[in-house]
PDB file of C-alpha atoms in Angstrom:
ATOM      1  CA  MET A   1      83.351 -35.573 -25.909  1.00  0.00           C
ATOM      2  CA  PRO A   2      81.375 -37.930 -23.793  1.00  0.00           C
ATOM      3  CA  GLU A   3      81.637 -35.403 -20.980  1.00  0.00           C
ATOM      4  CA  GLU A   4      80.172 -32.648 -23.169  1.00  0.00           C
ATOM      5  CA  ALA A   5      77.199 -34.826 -24.132  1.00  0.00           C
ATOM      6  CA  SER A   6      76.121 -35.411 -20.556  1.00  0.00           C
ATOM      7  CA  ALA A   7      74.200 -32.513 -19.016  1.00  0.00           C
ATOM      8  CA  ILE A   8      75.521 -30.976 -15.869  1.00  0.00           C
ATOM      9  CA  ASP A   9      72.993 -31.043 -13.064  1.00  0.00           C
ATOM     10  CA  VAL A  10      72.690 -27.703 -11.267  1.00  0.00           C
ATOM     11  CA  TYR A  11      71.314 -27.874  -7.745  1.00  0.00           C
ATOM     12  CA  TYR A  12      69.835 -25.112  -5.640  1.00  0.00           C
ATOM     13  CA  ASP A  13      70.366 -25.603  -1.950  1.00  0.00           C
ATOM     14  CA  MET A  14      67.717 -23.369  -0.361  1.00  0.00           C
ATOM     15  CA  ASP A  15      66.000 -22.919   2.923  1.00  0.00           C
ATOM     16  CA  ILE A  16      62.192 -23.236   2.844  1.00  0.00           C
ATOM     17  CA  ALA A  17      61.870 -19.570   3.880  1.00  0.00           C
ATOM     18  CA  GLN A  18      64.072 -18.574   0.942  1.00  0.00           C
ATOM     19  CA  ILE A  19      61.887 -20.547  -1.443  1.00  0.00           C
ATOM     20  CA  CYS A  20      58.743 -18.959   0.039  1.00  0.00           C
ATOM     21  CA  GLN A  21      60.289 -15.510  -0.330  1.00  0.00           C
ATOM     22  CA  HIS A  22      61.577 -16.258  -3.833  1.00  0.00           C
ATOM     23  CA  PHE A  23      58.150 -17.320  -5.125  1.00  0.00           C
ATOM     24  CA  ASN A  24      56.218 -15.002  -2.795  1.00  0.00           C
ATOM     25  CA  LYS A  25      54.151 -17.957  -1.524  1.00  0.00           C
ATOM     26  CA  SER A  26      53.165 -19.283   1.894  1.00  0.00           C
ATOM     27  CA  ARG A  27      55.025 -22.116   3.582  1.00  0.00           C
ATOM     28  CA  ASN A  28      52.062 -24.445   3.170  1.00  0.00           C
ATOM     29  CA  THR A  29      51.802 -23.692  -0.577  1.00  0.00           C
ATOM     30  CA  VAL A  30      55.536 -24.268  -1.117  1.00  0.00           C
ATOM     31  CA  ASP A  31      55.486 -27.550   0.867  1.00  0.00           C
ATOM     32  CA  LYS A  32      52.555 -28.780  -1.222  1.00  0.00           C
ATOM     33  CA  ALA A  33      54.247 -27.751  -4.468  1.00  0.00           C
ATOM     34  CA  ILE A  34      57.509 -29.518  -3.571  1.00  0.00           C
ATOM     35  CA  ALA A  35      55.611 -32.631  -2.438  1.00  0.00           C
ATOM     36  CA  LYS A  36      53.742 -32.594  -5.761  1.00  0.00           C
ATOM     37  CA  LEU A  37      57.017 -32.108  -7.651  1.00  0.00           C
ATOM     38  CA  VAL A  38      58.655 -35.062  -5.866  1.00  0.00           C
ATOM     39  CA  LYS A  39      55.504 -37.208  -6.263  1.00  0.00           C
ATOM     40  CA  ASP A  40      55.185 -36.427  -9.982  1.00  0.00           C
ATOM     41  CA  ASN A  41      58.884 -37.155 -10.570  1.00  0.00           C
ATOM     42  CA  PRO A  42      59.866 -40.119  -8.367  1.00  0.00           C
ATOM     43  CA  ASP A  43      62.836 -40.967 -10.583  1.00  0.00           C
ATOM     44  CA  LYS A  44      64.411 -37.511 -10.104  1.00  0.00           C
ATOM     45  CA  ASP A  45      66.522 -36.541  -7.143  1.00  0.00           C
ATOM     46  CA  TRP A  46      64.390 -33.591  -6.013  1.00  0.00           C
ATOM     47  CA  LYS A  47      63.881 -33.937  -2.301  1.00  0.00           C
ATOM     48  CA  TYR A  48      64.956 -32.812   1.172  1.00  0.00           C
ATOM     49  CA  LYS A  49      68.659 -33.376   1.677  1.00  0.00           C
ATOM     50  CA  ASN A  50      68.930 -32.554   5.350  1.00  0.00           C
ATOM     51  CA  PRO A  51      65.836 -32.683   7.580  1.00  0.00           C
ATOM     52  CA  ALA A  52      67.739 -31.138  10.492  1.00  0.00           C
ATOM     53  CA  THR A  53      68.590 -27.951   8.597  1.00  0.00           C
ATOM     54  CA  ARG A  54      65.367 -28.097   6.615  1.00  0.00           C
ATOM     55  CA  ARG A  55      67.272 -27.074   3.512  1.00  0.00           C
ATOM     56  CA  ILE A  56      66.173 -28.404   0.183  1.00  0.00           C
ATOM     57  CA  THR A  57      68.328 -29.348  -2.715  1.00  0.00           C
ATOM     58  CA  ILE A  58      66.441 -28.990  -5.969  1.00  0.00           C
ATOM     59  CA  LYS A  59      67.774 -29.338  -9.472  1.00  0.00           C
ATOM     60  CA  ALA A  60      67.516 -26.270 -11.651  1.00  0.00           C
ATOM     61  CA  GLU A  61      64.943 -28.148 -13.734  1.00  0.00           C
ATOM     62  CA  GLY A  62      62.855 -28.636 -10.567  1.00  0.00           C
ATOM     63  CA  VAL A  63      63.029 -24.922  -9.767  1.00  0.00           C
ATOM     64  CA  GLU A  64      61.789 -24.193 -13.291  1.00  0.00           C
ATOM     65  CA  ARG A  65      58.941 -26.626 -12.785  1.00  0.00           C
ATOM     66  CA  LEU A  66      58.085 -24.993  -9.446  1.00  0.00           C
ATOM     67  CA  SER A  67      58.084 -21.620 -11.161  1.00  0.00           C
ATOM     68  CA  THR A  68      55.835 -23.013 -13.926  1.00  0.00           C
ATOM     69  CA  TYR A  69      53.607 -24.615 -11.314  1.00  0.00           C
ATOM     70  CA  PHE A  70      53.191 -21.325  -9.455  1.00  0.00           C
ATOM     71  CA  ARG A  71      52.532 -19.403 -12.681  1.00  0.00           C
ATOM     72  CA  LYS A  72      49.988 -22.037 -13.652  1.00  0.00           C
ATOM     73  CA  GLU A  73      48.463 -21.801 -10.197  1.00  0.00           C
ATOM     74  CA  LYS A  74      48.285 -18.027 -10.529  1.00  0.00           C
ATOM     75  CA  HIS A  75      46.680 -18.362 -13.965  1.00  0.00           C
ATOM     76  CA  GLU A  76      44.215 -20.923 -12.615  1.00  0.00           C
ATOM     77  CA  LEU A  77      43.412 -18.601  -9.750  1.00  0.00           C
ATOM     78  CA  SER A  78      42.830 -15.669 -12.083  1.00  0.00           C
ATOM     79  CA  THR A  79      40.616 -17.877 -14.290  1.00  0.00           C
ATOM     80  CA  VAL A  80      38.671 -19.035 -11.249  1.00  0.00           C
ATOM     81  CA  GLU A  81      38.522 -15.446 -10.035  1.00  0.00           C
ATOM     82  CA  MET A  82      37.146 -14.322 -13.420  1.00  0.00           C
ATOM     83  CA  GLU A  83      34.595 -17.144 -13.376  1.00  0.00           C
ATOM     84  CA  LEU A  84      33.583 -16.179  -9.840  1.00  0.00           C
ATOM     85  CA  ARG A  85      33.262 -12.527 -10.866  1.00  0.00           C
ATOM     86  CA  PHE A  86      31.180 -13.573 -13.863  1.00  0.00           C
ATOM     87  CA  GLU A  87      28.976 -15.762 -11.640  1.00  0.00           C
ATOM     88  CA  ASN A  88      28.758 -12.902  -9.142  1.00  0.00           C
ATOM     89  CA  GLU A  89      27.598 -10.536 -11.910  1.00  0.00           C
ATOM     90  CA  LYS A  90      25.025 -13.108 -13.051  1.00  0.00           C
ATOM     91  CA  LEU A  91      23.787 -13.477  -9.473  1.00  0.00           C
ATOM     92  CA  LYS A  92      23.572  -9.687  -9.102  1.00  0.00           C
ATOM     93  CA  ALA A  93      21.554  -9.522 -12.333  1.00  0.00           C
ATOM     94  CA  ILE A  94      19.272 -12.321 -11.101  1.00  0.00           C
ATOM     95  CA  ILE A  95      18.806 -10.565  -7.750  1.00  0.00           C
ATOM     96  CA  GLU A  96      18.066  -7.310  -9.597  1.00  0.00           C
ATOM     97  CA  GLU A  97      15.484  -9.066 -11.771  1.00  0.00           C
ATOM     98  CA  LYS A  98      14.004 -10.707  -8.669  1.00  0.00           C
ATOM     99  CA  GLU A  99      13.727  -7.345  -6.929  1.00  0.00           C
ATOM    100  CA  LYS A 100      12.116  -5.793 -10.031  1.00  0.00           C
ATOM    101  CA  ALA A 101       9.677  -8.706 -10.271  1.00  0.00           C
ATOM    102  CA  GLN A 102       8.930  -8.413  -6.572  1.00  0.00           C
ATOM    103  CA  ALA A 103       8.273  -4.667  -6.959  1.00  0.00           C
ATOM    104  CA  GLN A 104       5.979  -5.363  -9.928  1.00  0.00           C
ATOM    105  CA  ILE A 105       4.136  -8.043  -7.971  1.00  0.00           C
ATOM    106  CA  GLU A 106       3.732  -5.632  -5.057  1.00  0.00           C
ATOM    107  CA  GLN A 107       2.433  -2.931  -7.417  1.00  0.00           C
ATOM    108  CA  LEU A 108       0.014  -5.375  -9.074  1.00  0.00           C
ATOM    109  CA  TYR A 109      -1.140  -6.538  -5.646  1.00  0.00           C
ATOM    110  CA  GLN A 110      -1.786  -2.922  -4.583  1.00  0.00           C
ATOM    111  CA  GLU A 111      -3.702  -2.248  -7.813  1.00  0.00           C
ATOM    112  CA  LYS A 112      -5.744  -5.424  -7.376  1.00  0.00           C
ATOM    113  CA  LEU A 113      -6.456  -4.460  -3.783  1.00  0.00           C
ATOM    114  CA  LYS A 114      -7.633  -0.997  -4.902  1.00  0.00           C
ATOM    115  CA  LEU A 115      -9.842  -2.585  -7.567  1.00  0.00           C
ATOM    116  CA  GLU A 116     -11.318  -5.009  -5.028  1.00  0.00           C
ATOM    117  CA  ILE A 117     -12.014  -2.147  -2.617  1.00  0.00           C
ATOM    118  CA  GLU A 118     -13.602  -0.102  -5.406  1.00  0.00           C
ATOM    119  CA  LYS A 119     -15.661  -3.104  -6.495  1.00  0.00           C
ATOM    120  CA  SER A 120     -16.802  -3.649  -2.898  1.00  0.00           C
ATOM    121  CA  LYS A 121     -17.753   0.039  -2.622  1.00  0.00           C
ATOM    122  CA  GLN A 122     -19.707  -0.136  -5.874  1.00  0.00           C
ATOM    123  CA  THR A 123     -21.451  -3.317  -4.749  1.00  0.00           C
ATOM    124  CA  PHE A 124     -22.277  -1.722  -1.404  1.00  0.00           C
ATOM    125  CA  LEU A 125     -23.572   1.422  -3.109  1.00  0.00           C
ATOM    126  CA  LEU A 126     -25.658  -0.646  -5.531  1.00  0.00           C
ATOM    127  CA  GLU A 127     -27.045  -2.742  -2.696  1.00  0.00           C
ATOM    128  CA  THR A 128     -27.759   0.394  -0.676  1.00  0.00           C
ATOM    129  CA  GLN A 129     -29.332   2.051  -3.701  1.00  0.00           C
ATOM    130  CA  THR A 130     -31.390  -1.068  -4.398  1.00  0.00           C
ATOM    131  CA  LYS A 131     -32.489  -1.205  -0.759  1.00  0.00           C
ATOM    132  CA  ASP A 132     -33.309   2.510  -0.830  1.00  0.00           C
ATOM    133  CA  GLU A 133     -35.293   1.988  -4.026  1.00  0.00           C
ATOM    134  CA  LYS A 134     -37.102  -0.955  -2.497  1.00  0.00           C
ATOM    135  CA  ILE A 135     -37.787   1.041   0.640  1.00  0.00           C
ATOM    136  CA  SER A 136     -38.973   3.910  -1.524  1.00  0.00           C
ATOM    137  CA  GLU A 137     -41.214   1.548  -3.515  1.00  0.00           C
ATOM    138  CA  LEU A 138     -42.565   0.034  -0.314  1.00  0.00           C
ATOM    139  CA  GLU A 139     -43.213   3.479   1.149  1.00  0.00           C
ATOM    140  CA  SER A 140     -44.930   4.470  -2.084  1.00  0.00           C
ATOM    141  CA  GLU A 141     -47.039   1.315  -2.044  1.00  0.00           C
ATOM    142  CA  ASN A 142     -47.748   1.850   1.640  1.00  0.00           C
ATOM    143  CA  GLN A 143     -48.866   5.394   0.865  1.00  0.00           C
ATOM    144  CA  LYS A 144     -51.110   4.099  -1.927  1.00  0.00           C
ATOM    145  CA  LEU A 145     -52.506   1.481   0.427  1.00  0.00           C
ATOM    146  CA  LYS A 146     -53.238   4.184   3.005  1.00  0.00           C
ATOM    147  CA  GLU A 147     -54.953   6.238   0.346  1.00  0.00           C
ATOM    148  CA  VAL A 148     -56.940   3.207  -0.793  1.00  0.00           C
ATOM    149  CA  GLU A 149     -57.800   2.449   2.840  1.00  0.00           C
ATOM    150  CA  GLU A 150     -58.905   6.028   3.366  1.00  0.00           C
ATOM    151  CA  LEU A 151     -61.022   5.809   0.217  1.00  0.00           C
ATOM    152  CA  TYR A 152     -62.371   2.498   1.410  1.00  0.00           C
ATOM    153  CA  ASN A 153     -63.203   3.932   4.802  1.00  0.00           C
ATOM    154  CA  LYS A 154     -64.741   7.007   3.182  1.00  0.00           C
ATOM    155  CA  ASN A 155     -66.759   4.818   0.817  1.00  0.00           C
ATOM    156  CA  LYS A 156     -67.748   2.622   3.700  1.00  0.00           C
ATOM    157  CA  GLU A 157     -68.963   5.666   5.598  1.00  0.00           C
ATOM    158  CA  GLU A 158     -70.824   6.893   2.562  1.00  0.00           C
ATOM    159  CA  ILE A 159     -72.347   3.464   2.099  1.00  0.00           C
ATOM    160  CA  GLU A 160     -73.348   3.403   5.748  1.00  0.00           C
ATOM    161  CA  ASN A 161     -74.770   6.912   5.395  1.00  0.00           C
ATOM    162  CA  TYR A 162     -76.565   5.874   2.263  1.00  0.00           C
ATOM    163  CA  LYS A 163     -77.953   2.792   4.009  1.00  0.00           C
ATOM    164  CA  LYS A 164     -79.120   4.972   6.883  1.00  0.00           C
ATOM    165  CA  LYS A 165     -80.743   7.352   4.460  1.00  0.00           C
ATOM    166  CA  GLU A 166     -82.283   4.456   2.611  1.00  0.00           C
ATOM    167  CA  GLU A 167     -83.617   3.008   5.809  1.00  0.00           C
ATOM    168  CA  GLU A 168     -84.888   6.380   6.773  1.00  0.00           C
ATOM    169  CA  TYR A 169     -86.420   6.854   3.411  1.00  0.00           C
ATOM    170  CA  ASN A 170     -87.845   3.364   3.492  1.00  0.00           C
ATOM    171  CA  SER A 171     -89.206   3.926   6.946  1.00  0.00           C
ATOM    172  CA  LYS A 172     -90.631   7.312   5.925  1.00  0.00           C
ATOM    173  CA  SER A 173     -91.903   5.880   2.735  1.00  0.00           C
ATOM    174  CA  PHE A 174     -93.514   3.037   4.583  1.00  0.00           C
ATOM    175  CA  PHE A 175     -95.099   5.430   6.999  1.00  0.00           C
ATOM    176  CA  TYR A 176     -96.110   7.676   4.134  1.00  0.00           C
ATOM    177  CA  ARG A 177     -97.658   4.799   2.279  1.00  0.00           C
ATOM    178  CA  LEU A 178     -99.441   3.726   5.319  1.00  0.00           C
ATOM    179  CA  THR A 179    -100.814   7.128   5.970  1.00  0.00           C
ATOM    180  CA  HIS A 180    -101.782   7.608   2.378  1.00  0.00           C
ATOM    181  CA  LYS A 181    -103.782   4.528   2.248  1.00  0.00           C
ATOM    182  CA  PHE A 182    -105.878   5.650   5.073  1.00  0.00           C
TER     183      PHE A 182
END
């Protein structure tokens, strides 16, 4: 009975290449997994038996743990992969939003530029119109001044003519009065 109570240790004596092929993993991954297995279980007898042949003797329990480790690693990878895909989708959405915002900013800039150009045109037209009106007013005033000057000159001539006539009349009248007295 005591023999039945003690568990029988089953060992797998495998070459590293066989282990790599069995788990479909790279040599580096398998070496790291076995090193982790031995490190995590220092009291167990899971280690290299013969460094010259590079064959490993692992208890069946160790092989199960390796298998669990690789499944866990695969699950962790798929979780990380899903997280990366999720982050990638978020980044794509952010980039899309950025591009939309950039397009809107560009459109707003173009509209603002058009408005500024239109405003400048209107200002220019108003200034030109105001200048034209001022020029027109000045020309009108200048014309009025010319007319007033012509009237002034005409009146001046008339006044001069009147003064001449008055002098003539006065001189004739003086002569007439002189002659009449005699």
